[in-house]
Coordinates of C-alpha atoms and ligand atoms in Angstrom, one line a residue:
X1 CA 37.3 24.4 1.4
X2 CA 40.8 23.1 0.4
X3 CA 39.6 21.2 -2.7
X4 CA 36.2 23.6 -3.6
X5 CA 35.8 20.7 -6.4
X6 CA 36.1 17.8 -3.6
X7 CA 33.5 19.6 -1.4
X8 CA 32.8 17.1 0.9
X9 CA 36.2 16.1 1.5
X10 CA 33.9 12.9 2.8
X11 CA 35.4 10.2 0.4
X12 CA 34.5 8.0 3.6
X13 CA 37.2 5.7 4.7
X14 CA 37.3 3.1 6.2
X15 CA 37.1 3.2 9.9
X16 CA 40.2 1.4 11.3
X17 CA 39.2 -2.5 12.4
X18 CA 37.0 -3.0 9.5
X19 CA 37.9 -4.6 6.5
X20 CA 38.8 -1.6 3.9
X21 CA 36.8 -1.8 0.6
X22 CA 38.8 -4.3 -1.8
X23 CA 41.3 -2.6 -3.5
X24 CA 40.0 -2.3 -7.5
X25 CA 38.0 0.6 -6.1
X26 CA 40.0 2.7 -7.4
X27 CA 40.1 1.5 -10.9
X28 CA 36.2 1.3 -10.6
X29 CA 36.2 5.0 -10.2
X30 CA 38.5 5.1 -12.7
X31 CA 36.9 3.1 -15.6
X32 CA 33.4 5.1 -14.4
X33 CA 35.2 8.5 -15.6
X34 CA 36.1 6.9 -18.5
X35 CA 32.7 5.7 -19.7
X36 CA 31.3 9.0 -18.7
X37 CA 33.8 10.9 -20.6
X38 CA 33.3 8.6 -23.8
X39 CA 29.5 9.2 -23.2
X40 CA 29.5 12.9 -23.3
X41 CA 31.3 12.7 -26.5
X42 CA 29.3 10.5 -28.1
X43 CA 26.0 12.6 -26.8
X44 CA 27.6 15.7 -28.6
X45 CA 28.5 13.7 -31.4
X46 CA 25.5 11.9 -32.5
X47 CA 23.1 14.9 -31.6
X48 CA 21.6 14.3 -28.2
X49 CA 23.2 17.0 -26.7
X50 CA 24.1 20.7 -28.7
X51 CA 22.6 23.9 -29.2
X52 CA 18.8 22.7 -30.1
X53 CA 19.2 19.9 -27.1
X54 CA 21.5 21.8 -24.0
X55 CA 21.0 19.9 -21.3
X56 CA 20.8 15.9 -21.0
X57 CA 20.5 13.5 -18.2
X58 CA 22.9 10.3 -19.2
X59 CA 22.8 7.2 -17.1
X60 CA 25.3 4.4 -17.5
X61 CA 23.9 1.2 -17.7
X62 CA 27.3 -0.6 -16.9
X63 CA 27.5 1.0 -13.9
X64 CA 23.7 0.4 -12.7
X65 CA 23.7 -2.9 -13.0
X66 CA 27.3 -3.4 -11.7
X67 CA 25.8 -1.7 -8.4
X68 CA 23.0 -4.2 -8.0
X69 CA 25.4 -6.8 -8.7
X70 CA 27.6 -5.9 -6.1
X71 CA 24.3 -5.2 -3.4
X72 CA 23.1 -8.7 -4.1
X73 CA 27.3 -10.1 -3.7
X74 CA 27.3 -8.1 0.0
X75 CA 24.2 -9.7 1.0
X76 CA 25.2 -13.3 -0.2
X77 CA 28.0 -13.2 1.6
X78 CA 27.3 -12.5 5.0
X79 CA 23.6 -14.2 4.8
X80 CA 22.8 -18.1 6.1
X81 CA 22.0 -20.5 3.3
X82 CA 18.7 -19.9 1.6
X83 CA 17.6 -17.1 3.4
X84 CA 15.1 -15.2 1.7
X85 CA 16.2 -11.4 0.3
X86 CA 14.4 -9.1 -1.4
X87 CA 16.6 -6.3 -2.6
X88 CA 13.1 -3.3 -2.8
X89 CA 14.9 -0.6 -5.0
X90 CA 13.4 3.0 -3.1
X91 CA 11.7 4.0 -6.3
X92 CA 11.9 7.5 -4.6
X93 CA 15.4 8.1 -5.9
X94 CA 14.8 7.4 -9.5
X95 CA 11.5 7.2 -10.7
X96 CA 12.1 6.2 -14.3
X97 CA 10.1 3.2 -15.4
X98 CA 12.9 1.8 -17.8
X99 CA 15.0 1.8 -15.0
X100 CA 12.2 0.0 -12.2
X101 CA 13.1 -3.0 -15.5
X102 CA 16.7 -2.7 -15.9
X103 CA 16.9 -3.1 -11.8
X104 CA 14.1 -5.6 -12.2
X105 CA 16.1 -7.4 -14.6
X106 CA 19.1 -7.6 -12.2
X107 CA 16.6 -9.1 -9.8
X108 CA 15.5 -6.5 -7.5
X109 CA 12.4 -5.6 -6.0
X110 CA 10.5 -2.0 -5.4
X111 CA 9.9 0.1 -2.7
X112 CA 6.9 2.8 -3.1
X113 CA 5.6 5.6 -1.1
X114 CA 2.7 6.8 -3.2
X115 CA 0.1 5.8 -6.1
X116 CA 2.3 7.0 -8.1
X117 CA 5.0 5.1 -7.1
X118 CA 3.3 1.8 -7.4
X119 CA 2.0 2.4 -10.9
X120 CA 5.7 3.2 -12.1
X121 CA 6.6 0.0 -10.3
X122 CA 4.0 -1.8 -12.2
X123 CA 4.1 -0.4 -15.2
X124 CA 8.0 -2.0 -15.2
X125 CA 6.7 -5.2 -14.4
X126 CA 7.4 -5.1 -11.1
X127 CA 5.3 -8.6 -9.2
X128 CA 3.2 -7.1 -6.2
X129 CA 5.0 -10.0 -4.1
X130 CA 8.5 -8.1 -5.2
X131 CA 6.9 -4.6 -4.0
X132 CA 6.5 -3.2 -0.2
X133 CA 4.3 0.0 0.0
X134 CA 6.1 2.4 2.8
X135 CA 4.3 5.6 2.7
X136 CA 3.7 8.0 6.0
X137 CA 0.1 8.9 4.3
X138 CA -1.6 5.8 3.1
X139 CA -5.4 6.0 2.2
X140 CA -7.8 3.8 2.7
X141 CA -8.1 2.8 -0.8
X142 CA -4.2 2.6 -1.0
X143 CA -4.2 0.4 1.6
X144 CA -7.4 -2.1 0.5
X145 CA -5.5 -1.9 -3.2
X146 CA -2.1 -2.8 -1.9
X147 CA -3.8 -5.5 0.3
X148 CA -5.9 -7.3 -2.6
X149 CA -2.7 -7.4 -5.2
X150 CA -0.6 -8.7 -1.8
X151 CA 2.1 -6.2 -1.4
X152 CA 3.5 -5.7 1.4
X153 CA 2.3 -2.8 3.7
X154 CA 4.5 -1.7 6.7
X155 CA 1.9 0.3 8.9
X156 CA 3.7 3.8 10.1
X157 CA 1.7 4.3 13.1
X158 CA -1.5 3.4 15.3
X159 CA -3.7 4.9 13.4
X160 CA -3.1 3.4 10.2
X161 CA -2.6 -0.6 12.2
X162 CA -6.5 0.4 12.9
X163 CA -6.9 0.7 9.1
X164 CA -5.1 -2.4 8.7
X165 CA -7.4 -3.8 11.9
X166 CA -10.7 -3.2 9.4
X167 CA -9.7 -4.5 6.2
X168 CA -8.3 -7.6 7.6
X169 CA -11.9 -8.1 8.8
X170 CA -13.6 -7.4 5.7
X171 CA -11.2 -8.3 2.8
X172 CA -9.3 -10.8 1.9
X173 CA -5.1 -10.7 2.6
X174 CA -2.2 -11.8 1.0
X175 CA -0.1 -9.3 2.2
X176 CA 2.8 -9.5 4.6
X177 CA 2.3 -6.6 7.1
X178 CA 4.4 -4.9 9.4
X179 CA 4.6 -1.9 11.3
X180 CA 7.9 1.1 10.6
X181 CA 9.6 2.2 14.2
X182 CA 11.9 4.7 14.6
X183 CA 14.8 4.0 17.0
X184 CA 15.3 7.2 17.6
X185 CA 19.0 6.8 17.4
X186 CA 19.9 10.3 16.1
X187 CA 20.2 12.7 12.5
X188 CA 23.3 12.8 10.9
X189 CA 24.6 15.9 9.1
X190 CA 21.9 16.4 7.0
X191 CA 18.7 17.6 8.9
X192 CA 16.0 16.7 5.9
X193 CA 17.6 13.2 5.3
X194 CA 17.4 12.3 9.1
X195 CA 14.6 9.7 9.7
X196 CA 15.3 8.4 13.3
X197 CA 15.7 11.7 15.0
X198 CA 13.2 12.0 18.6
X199 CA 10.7 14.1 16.7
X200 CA 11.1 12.7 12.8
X201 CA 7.6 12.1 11.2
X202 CA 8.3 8.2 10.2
X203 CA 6.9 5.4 12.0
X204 CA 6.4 4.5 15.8
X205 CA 8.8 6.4 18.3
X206 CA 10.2 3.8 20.0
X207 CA 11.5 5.8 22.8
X208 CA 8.7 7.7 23.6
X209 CA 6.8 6.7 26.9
X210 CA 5.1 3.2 26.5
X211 CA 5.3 3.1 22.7
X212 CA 7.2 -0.2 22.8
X213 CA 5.2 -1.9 25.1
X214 CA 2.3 -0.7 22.6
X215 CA 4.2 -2.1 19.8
X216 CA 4.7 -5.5 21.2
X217 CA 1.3 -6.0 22.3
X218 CA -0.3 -5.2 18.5
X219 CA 1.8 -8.5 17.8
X220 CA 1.0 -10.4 20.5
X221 CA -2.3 -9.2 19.4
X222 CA -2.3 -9.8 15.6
X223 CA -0.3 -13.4 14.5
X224 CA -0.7 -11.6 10.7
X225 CA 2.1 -9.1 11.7
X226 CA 5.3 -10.8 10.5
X227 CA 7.4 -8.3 9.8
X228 CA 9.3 -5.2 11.5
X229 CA 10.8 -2.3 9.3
X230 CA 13.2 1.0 10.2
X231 CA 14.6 3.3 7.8
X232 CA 16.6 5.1 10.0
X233 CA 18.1 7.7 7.0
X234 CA 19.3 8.9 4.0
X235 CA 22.6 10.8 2.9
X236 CA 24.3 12.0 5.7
X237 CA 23.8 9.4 8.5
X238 CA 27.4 7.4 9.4
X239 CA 27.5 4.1 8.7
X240 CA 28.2 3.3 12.8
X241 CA 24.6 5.1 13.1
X242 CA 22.1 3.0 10.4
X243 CA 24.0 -0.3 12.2
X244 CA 22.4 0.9 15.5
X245 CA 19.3 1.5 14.0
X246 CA 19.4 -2.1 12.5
X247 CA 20.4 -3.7 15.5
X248 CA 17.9 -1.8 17.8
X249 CA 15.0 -3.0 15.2
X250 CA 16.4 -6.6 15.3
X251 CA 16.6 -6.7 19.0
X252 CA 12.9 -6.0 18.9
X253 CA 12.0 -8.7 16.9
X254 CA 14.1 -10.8 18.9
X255 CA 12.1 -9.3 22.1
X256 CA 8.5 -9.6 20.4
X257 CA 8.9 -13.2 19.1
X258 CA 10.2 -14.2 22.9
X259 CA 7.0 -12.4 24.3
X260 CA 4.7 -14.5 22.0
X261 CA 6.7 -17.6 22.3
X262 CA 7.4 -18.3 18.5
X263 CA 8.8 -16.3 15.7
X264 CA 5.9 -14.5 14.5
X265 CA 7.9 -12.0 13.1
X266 CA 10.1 -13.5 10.3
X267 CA 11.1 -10.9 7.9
X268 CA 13.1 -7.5 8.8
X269 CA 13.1 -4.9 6.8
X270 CA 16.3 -2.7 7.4
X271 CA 15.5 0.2 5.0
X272 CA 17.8 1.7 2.6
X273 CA 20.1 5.5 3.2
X274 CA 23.8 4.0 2.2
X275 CA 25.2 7.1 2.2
X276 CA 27.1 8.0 -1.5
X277 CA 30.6 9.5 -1.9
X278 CA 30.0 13.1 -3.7
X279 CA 33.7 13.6 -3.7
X280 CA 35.0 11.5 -6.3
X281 CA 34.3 8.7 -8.8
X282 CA 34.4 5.8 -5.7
X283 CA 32.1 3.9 -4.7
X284 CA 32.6 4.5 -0.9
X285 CA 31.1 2.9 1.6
X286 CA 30.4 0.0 -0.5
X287 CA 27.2 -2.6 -0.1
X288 CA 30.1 -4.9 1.4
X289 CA 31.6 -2.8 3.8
X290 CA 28.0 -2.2 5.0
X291 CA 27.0 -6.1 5.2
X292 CA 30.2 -6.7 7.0
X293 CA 29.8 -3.9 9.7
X294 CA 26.2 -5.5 10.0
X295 CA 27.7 -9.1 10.3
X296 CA 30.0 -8.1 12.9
X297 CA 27.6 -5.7 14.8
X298 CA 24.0 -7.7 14.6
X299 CA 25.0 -11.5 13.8
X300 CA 21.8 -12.9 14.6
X301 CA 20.2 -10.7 11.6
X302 CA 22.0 -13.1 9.5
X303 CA 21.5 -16.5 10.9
X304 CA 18.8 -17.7 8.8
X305 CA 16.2 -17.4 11.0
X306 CA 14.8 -13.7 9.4
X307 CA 14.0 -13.3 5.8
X308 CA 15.2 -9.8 4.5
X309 CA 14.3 -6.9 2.6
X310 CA 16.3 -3.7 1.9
X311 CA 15.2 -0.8 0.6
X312 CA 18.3 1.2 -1.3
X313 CA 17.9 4.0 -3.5
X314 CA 20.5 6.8 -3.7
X315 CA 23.7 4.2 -3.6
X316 CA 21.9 2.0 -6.7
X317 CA 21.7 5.1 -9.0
X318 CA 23.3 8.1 -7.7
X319 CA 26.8 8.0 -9.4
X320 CA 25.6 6.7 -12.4
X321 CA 23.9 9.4 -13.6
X322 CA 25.3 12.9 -15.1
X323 CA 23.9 16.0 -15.9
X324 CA 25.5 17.5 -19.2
X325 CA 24.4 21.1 -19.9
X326 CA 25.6 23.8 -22.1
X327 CA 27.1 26.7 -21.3
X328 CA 24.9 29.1 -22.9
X329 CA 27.2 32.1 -22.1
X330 CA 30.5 32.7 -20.6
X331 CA 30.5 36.2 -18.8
X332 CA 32.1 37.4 -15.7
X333 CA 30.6 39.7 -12.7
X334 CA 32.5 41.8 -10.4
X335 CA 35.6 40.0 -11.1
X336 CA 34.1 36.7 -11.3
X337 CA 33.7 34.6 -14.0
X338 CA 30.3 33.0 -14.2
X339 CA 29.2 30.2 -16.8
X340 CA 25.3 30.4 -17.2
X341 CA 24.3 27.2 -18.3
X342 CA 21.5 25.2 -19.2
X343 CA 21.0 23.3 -15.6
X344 CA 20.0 24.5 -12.8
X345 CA 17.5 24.2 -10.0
X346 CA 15.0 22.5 -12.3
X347 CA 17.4 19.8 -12.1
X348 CA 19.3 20.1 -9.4
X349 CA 16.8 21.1 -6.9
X350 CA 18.5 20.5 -3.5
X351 CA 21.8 21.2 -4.7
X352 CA 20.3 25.1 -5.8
X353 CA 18.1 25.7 -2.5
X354 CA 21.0 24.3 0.2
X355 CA 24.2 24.0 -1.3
X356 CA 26.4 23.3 1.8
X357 CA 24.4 20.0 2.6
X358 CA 24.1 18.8 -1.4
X359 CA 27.3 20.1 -3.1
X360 CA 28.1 18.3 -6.5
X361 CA 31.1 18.0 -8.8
X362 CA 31.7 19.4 -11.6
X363 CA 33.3 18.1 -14.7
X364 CA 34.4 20.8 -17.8
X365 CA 34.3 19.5 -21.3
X366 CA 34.8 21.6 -24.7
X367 CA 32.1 22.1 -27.3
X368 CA 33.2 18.5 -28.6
X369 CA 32.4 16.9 -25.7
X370 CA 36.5 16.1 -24.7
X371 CA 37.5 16.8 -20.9
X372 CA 39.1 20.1 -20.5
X373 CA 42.3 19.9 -18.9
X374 CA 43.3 23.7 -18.7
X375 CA 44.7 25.3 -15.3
X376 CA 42.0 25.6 -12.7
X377 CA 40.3 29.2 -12.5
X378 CA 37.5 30.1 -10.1
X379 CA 34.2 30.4 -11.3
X380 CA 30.3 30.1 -10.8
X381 CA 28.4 27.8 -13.0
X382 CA 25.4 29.2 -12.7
X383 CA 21.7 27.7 -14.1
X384 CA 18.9 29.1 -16.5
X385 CA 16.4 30.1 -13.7
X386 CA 15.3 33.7 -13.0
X387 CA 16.6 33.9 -9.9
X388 CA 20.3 34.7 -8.2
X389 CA 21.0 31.7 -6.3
X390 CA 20.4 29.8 -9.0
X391 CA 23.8 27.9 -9.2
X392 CA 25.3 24.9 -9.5
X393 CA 28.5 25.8 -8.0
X394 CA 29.6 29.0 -6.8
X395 CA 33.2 29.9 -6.3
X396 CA 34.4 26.7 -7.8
X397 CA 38.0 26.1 -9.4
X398 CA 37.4 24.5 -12.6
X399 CA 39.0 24.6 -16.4
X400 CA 37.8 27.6 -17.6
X401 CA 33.8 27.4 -19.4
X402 CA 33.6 29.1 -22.8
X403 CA 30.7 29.8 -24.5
X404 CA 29.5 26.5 -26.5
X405 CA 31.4 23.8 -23.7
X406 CA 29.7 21.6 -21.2
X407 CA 29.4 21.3 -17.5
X408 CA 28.4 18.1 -16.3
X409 CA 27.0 18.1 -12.9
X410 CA 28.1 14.8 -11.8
X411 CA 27.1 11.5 -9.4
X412 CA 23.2 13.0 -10.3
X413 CA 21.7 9.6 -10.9
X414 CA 19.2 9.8 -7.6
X415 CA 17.1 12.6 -6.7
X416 CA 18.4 15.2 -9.5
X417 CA 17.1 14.9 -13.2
X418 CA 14.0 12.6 -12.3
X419 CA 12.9 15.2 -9.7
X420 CA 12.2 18.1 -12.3
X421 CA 11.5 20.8 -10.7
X422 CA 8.9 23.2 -12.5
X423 CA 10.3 26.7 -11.7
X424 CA 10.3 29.2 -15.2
X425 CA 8.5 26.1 -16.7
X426 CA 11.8 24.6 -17.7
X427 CA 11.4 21.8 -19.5
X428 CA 12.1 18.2 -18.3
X429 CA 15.2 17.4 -20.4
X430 CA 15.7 14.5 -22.2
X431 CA 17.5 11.1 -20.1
X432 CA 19.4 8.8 -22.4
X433 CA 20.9 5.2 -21.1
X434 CA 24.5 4.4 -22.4
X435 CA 26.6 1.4 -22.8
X436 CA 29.3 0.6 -25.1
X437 CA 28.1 -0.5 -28.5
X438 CA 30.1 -3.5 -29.0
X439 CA 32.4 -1.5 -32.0
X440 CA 34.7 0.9 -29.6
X441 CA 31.7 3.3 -29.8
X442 CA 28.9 4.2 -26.9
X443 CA 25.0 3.8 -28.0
X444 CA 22.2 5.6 -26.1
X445 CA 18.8 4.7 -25.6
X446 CA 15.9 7.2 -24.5
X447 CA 14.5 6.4 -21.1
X448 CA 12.5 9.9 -21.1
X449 CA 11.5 11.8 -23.9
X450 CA 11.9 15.9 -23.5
X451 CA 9.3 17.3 -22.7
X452 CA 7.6 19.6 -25.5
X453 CA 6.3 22.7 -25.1
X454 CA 2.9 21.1 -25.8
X455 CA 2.8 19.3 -22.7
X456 CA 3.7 22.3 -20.7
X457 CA 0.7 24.2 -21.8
X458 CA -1.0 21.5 -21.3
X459 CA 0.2 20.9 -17.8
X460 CA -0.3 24.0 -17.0
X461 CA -4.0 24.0 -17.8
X462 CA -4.2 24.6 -21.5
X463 CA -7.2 23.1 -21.9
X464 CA -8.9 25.5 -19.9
X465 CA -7.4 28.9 -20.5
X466 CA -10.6 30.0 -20.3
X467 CA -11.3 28.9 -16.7
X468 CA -11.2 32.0 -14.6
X469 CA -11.9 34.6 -16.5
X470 CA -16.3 32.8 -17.1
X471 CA -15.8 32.2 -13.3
X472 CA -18.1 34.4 -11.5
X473 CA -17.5 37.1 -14.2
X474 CA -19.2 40.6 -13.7
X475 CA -22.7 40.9 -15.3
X476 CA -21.6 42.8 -18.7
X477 CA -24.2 45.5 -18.9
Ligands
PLP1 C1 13.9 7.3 0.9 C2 13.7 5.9 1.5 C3 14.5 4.9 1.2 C4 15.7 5.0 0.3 O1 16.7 5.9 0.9 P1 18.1 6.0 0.1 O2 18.8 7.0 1.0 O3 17.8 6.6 -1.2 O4 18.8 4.7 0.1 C5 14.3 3.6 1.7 N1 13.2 3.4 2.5 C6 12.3 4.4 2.9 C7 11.2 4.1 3.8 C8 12.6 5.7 2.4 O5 11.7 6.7 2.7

């Protein structure tokens, strides 16, 4: 790797014949690193963040709501007049009920995949007609609950459209229902994120002998099935790739409402999976870039005559969160030097167990909190966990660590510090919003407490230390 801090080397252009992102990109990035760099300062400063507190997620508010800004801008510009959207953040990629309200706030929706999901969702305020319920393993009960609030159910396969069959019978309905297909288009680079592959677990495979038959029949066969839904991937699919998916789901529609004679189907869900730029502070591709391809590629998505829903997660959040941890101690190993620090696979979970496919930037700052700007030297930042491969980055050419300075992991706002991970019963660190204060200064707000050490005994079955050992114990004699 030429640039081991630019890993991806991916910083997605734009493909030549499409409109290129709006230049200000650039300065977008560049104001980001600036209110990141003020915000690790400020952590340090007021406390949030030193040696009793030494590692932090920070999430910039600024730049969350400037991301569902600029979704909701991309839509409205490429969709007909008064054509119902529901932007359904993928709660998935940042499960943090103060965030479910600040998106909520900026007028987005939710997207859940387990009970879990949908409480978070609730809990935020989130109105069951502004929530669509996606998961591959719905229950019964899941399914009768999401049913009698009226969210939205898209049905992931035959089995569960019987389900569907039996409570439409029995219970009353206020939910729009669908059914997920998978176009089978393809994986992109990243096998785990790939949702439209020929054997991927989501939804009905189109492709398969006489599954699309089957699916337009249980329309023809059920007027209360309105809407059609693909997620055809996360990280790692090209943009040319989740267009195909969409148009192959809208050509669908287009064929079911022809076979029943009216358009039955009137809402299309197109999923989420903008892929994010790990490489630098850009937001590349952006929301408009997408709805432009989609414009050009699958007009008739936009002529009014669909309602939409989109289900984004990773591209609303990702590069507005940071991981700041500190470097415990500075040592070196065989030659190399290695900065063990306070964040590692608890938090960065993917990035530990398969680096290649999840690389992530580094930034250096002093003990102070300021950027380091000293010559690059080649090092591994490595994490807390007892185990070798625990590393953020291994062989990476960054400003030297000391002992007492900061690595932030960086772009770590989806699928990093809200997916703890409970190995050596790290504790779940602490996640602070910023914004500016209004005075030149940066103010935080706590969207997750730390957790104690209480409620990791008591996780880990504290309250019943005695459990095993009364179990089928040996007669004493
Ligand atoms: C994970 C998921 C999403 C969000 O994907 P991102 O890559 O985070 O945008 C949307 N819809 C469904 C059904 C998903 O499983």
């Amino acid at each position: 790797m030429s640039d081991p801090n630019d890993p991806h080397g991916q910083s997605d252009r734009p493909s030549p014949g499409l409109h290129p992102d709006p230049s200000g990109a650039a300065a977008d990035g560049a104001a980001r690193t600036r209110r990141r760099d003020l915000a690790v300062r400020a952590a340090v400063e007021q406390g949030l963040l030193g040696p009793s507190a030494p590692v932090v997620g920070l999430l910039d508010v600024a730049g969350v709501r400037a991301s569902a800004a600029a979704l909701r801008a991309a839509l409205d510009e490429v969709t007909a007049p008064g054509t119902p959207v529901l932007h359904a953040f993928a709660v998935k990629a940042c499960p943090l009920v103060p965030v479910l309200r600040l998106l909520r706030e900026e007028g987005l929706g939710a997207e859940v995949a387990s009970p879990g999901e949908l409480a978070l969702a609730r809990a935020a305020g989130l109105a069951p007609a502004r929530t669509v319920l996606d998961s591959p393993a719905k229950t019964p009960a899941e399914l009768r609950e999401a049913l009698a609030l009226g969210i939205a159910v898209n049905a992931d396969n035959p089995q569960e459209l019987d389900r569907l069959d039996a409570l439409m019978r029995s219970a009353a309905c206020r939910s729009p229902l669908g059914i997920r297909v998978n176009p089978q288009i393809g994986g992109g680079s990243i096998g785990s994120t790939s949702t439209a592959t020929a054997t991927s677990k989501f939804g009905v495979a189109l492709r398969d002998e006489g599954a699309r038959a089957w699916v337009v029949e249980a329309y023809a066969q059920r007027p209360w099935l309105t809407r059609l839904h693909a997620h055809t991937g996360s990280q790692g699919i090209p943009l040319e790739l989740m267009v195909r998916g969409v148009a192959e789901t809208y050509a669908l529609a287009e064929e079911i409402n022809r076979r029943i004679g009216r358009p039955q189907i009137d809402t299309l869900d197109i999923g989420g999976g903008l892929p994010v730029n790990f490489g630098s502070d850009e937001t590349a591709p952006t929301y408009a870039r997408y709805a432009r391809l989609l414009a050009r590629e699958v007009p008739g998505l936009f002529s009014g005559r669909y309602g939409l829903i989109t289900e984004f997660g990773r591209s609303l959040l990702a590069k507005h969160g940071t991981v700041v941890a500190r470097v415990e101690y500075a040592k070196s190993a065989g030659g190399r030097p290695i900065a063990v620090t306070h964040a590692g696979v608890q938090v960065a979970t993917r990035t530990v167990y398969a680096p290649d496919a999840w690389p992530l930037r580094i930034a250096a700052y002093d003990a102070a909190g300021r950027p380091r700007t000293d010559p690059p030297v080649v090092q591994d930042v490595a994490g807390p966990a007892c185990f070798s491969g625990d590393l953020l980055a291994e062989g990476r050419a960054l400003p030297p660590l000391a002992q007492g300075d900061y690595a932030a992991a960086l772009d770590t706002g989806a699928y990093y510090f809200a997916h703890h991970y409970g190995y050596n019963s790290l504790a779940r660190p602490g996640v602070y919003g910023f914004a500016p204060d209004g005075d030149g200064g940066t103010a935080f707000a706590t969207v997750r407490a730390p957790q104690s050490l209480a409620e990791i005994v008591a996780e880990s079955g504290g309250a019943h230390a005695g459990a095993l050992t009364t179990l089928g114990a040996p007669e004493r004699r």
